[in-house]
Amino acid sequence: MAISDDAKNKAEELKGRGKEATGSLTGDEDLKNEGKADQGVAQGKQKIADAADAVKGKVDDVKDKLTGN
């Protein structure tokens, strides 16, 4: 995945942290839980992006071995 995807995931996670903190400060449990959910989604997206990068790296390694690079 691209660096921009990593940045988007991090921004989404930070947004979730902000919602969670705001919910905690104001006593808004729905907002707090929404923030936690946003963080979970962002972390899940990041794990998928990391796995895709790892697979791409392995595919590139195999391709290099087959082409002699």
Coordinates of C-alpha atoms in Angstrom, one line a residue:
M1 CA 0.0 0.0 0.0
A2 CA 1.0 3.6 -0.5
I3 CA 2.3 5.9 2.2
S4 CA -0.9 8.0 1.6
D5 CA -3.0 5.0 2.7
D6 CA -0.9 4.7 5.9
A7 CA -1.4 8.4 6.6
K8 CA -5.2 8.1 6.0
N9 CA -5.4 5.1 8.4
K10 CA -3.4 7.0 11.0
A11 CA -5.6 10.1 10.5
E12 CA -8.7 7.9 10.9
E13 CA -7.3 6.4 14.1
L14 CA -6.5 9.8 15.5
K15 CA -10.0 11.1 14.7
G16 CA -11.4 8.1 16.6
R17 CA -9.2 8.9 19.6
G18 CA -10.5 12.5 19.5
K19 CA -14.1 11.3 19.4
E20 CA -13.4 8.9 22.3
A21 CA -11.7 11.6 24.4
T22 CA -14.5 14.1 23.6
G23 CA -17.1 11.5 24.6
S24 CA -15.3 10.8 27.8
L25 CA -15.1 14.5 28.7
T26 CA -18.7 15.2 27.9
G27 CA -20.1 11.9 29.3
D28 CA -21.4 11.0 25.8
E29 CA -21.1 7.2 25.8
D30 CA -22.3 6.9 22.2
L31 CA -19.6 9.3 20.9
K32 CA -17.0 7.5 23.1
N33 CA -18.0 4.1 21.6
E34 CA -18.1 5.6 18.1
G35 CA -14.5 6.7 18.6
K36 CA -13.4 3.3 19.8
A37 CA -15.1 1.7 16.7
D38 CA -13.3 4.2 14.4
Q39 CA -10.0 3.3 15.9
G40 CA -10.7 -0.4 15.5
V41 CA -11.6 0.1 11.8
A42 CA -8.5 2.1 11.2
Q43 CA -6.2 -0.4 12.9
G44 CA -7.9 -3.2 10.9
K45 CA -7.3 -1.3 7.6
Q46 CA -3.6 -0.8 8.6
K47 CA -3.1 -4.5 9.3
I48 CA -4.6 -5.4 5.9
A49 CA -2.3 -2.8 4.2
D50 CA 0.7 -4.2 6.1
A51 CA -0.2 -7.8 5.0
A52 CA -0.6 -6.7 1.4
D53 CA 2.8 -5.0 1.5
A54 CA 4.3 -8.2 2.8
V55 CA 2.7 -10.3 0.1
K56 CA 3.8 -7.9 -2.6
G57 CA 7.4 -8.0 -1.2
K58 CA 7.4 -11.8 -1.4
V59 CA 5.9 -11.8 -4.9
D60 CA 8.6 -9.3 -6.0
D61 CA 11.3 -11.6 -4.5
V62 CA 10.0 -14.6 -6.4
K63 CA 9.8 -12.6 -9.6
D64 CA 13.4 -11.4 -9.1
K65 CA 14.6 -14.9 -8.6
L66 CA 12.8 -16.1 -11.8
T67 CA 14.1 -13.3 -13.9
G68 CA 17.6 -13.4 -12.4
N69 CA 17.6 -9.9 -11.0

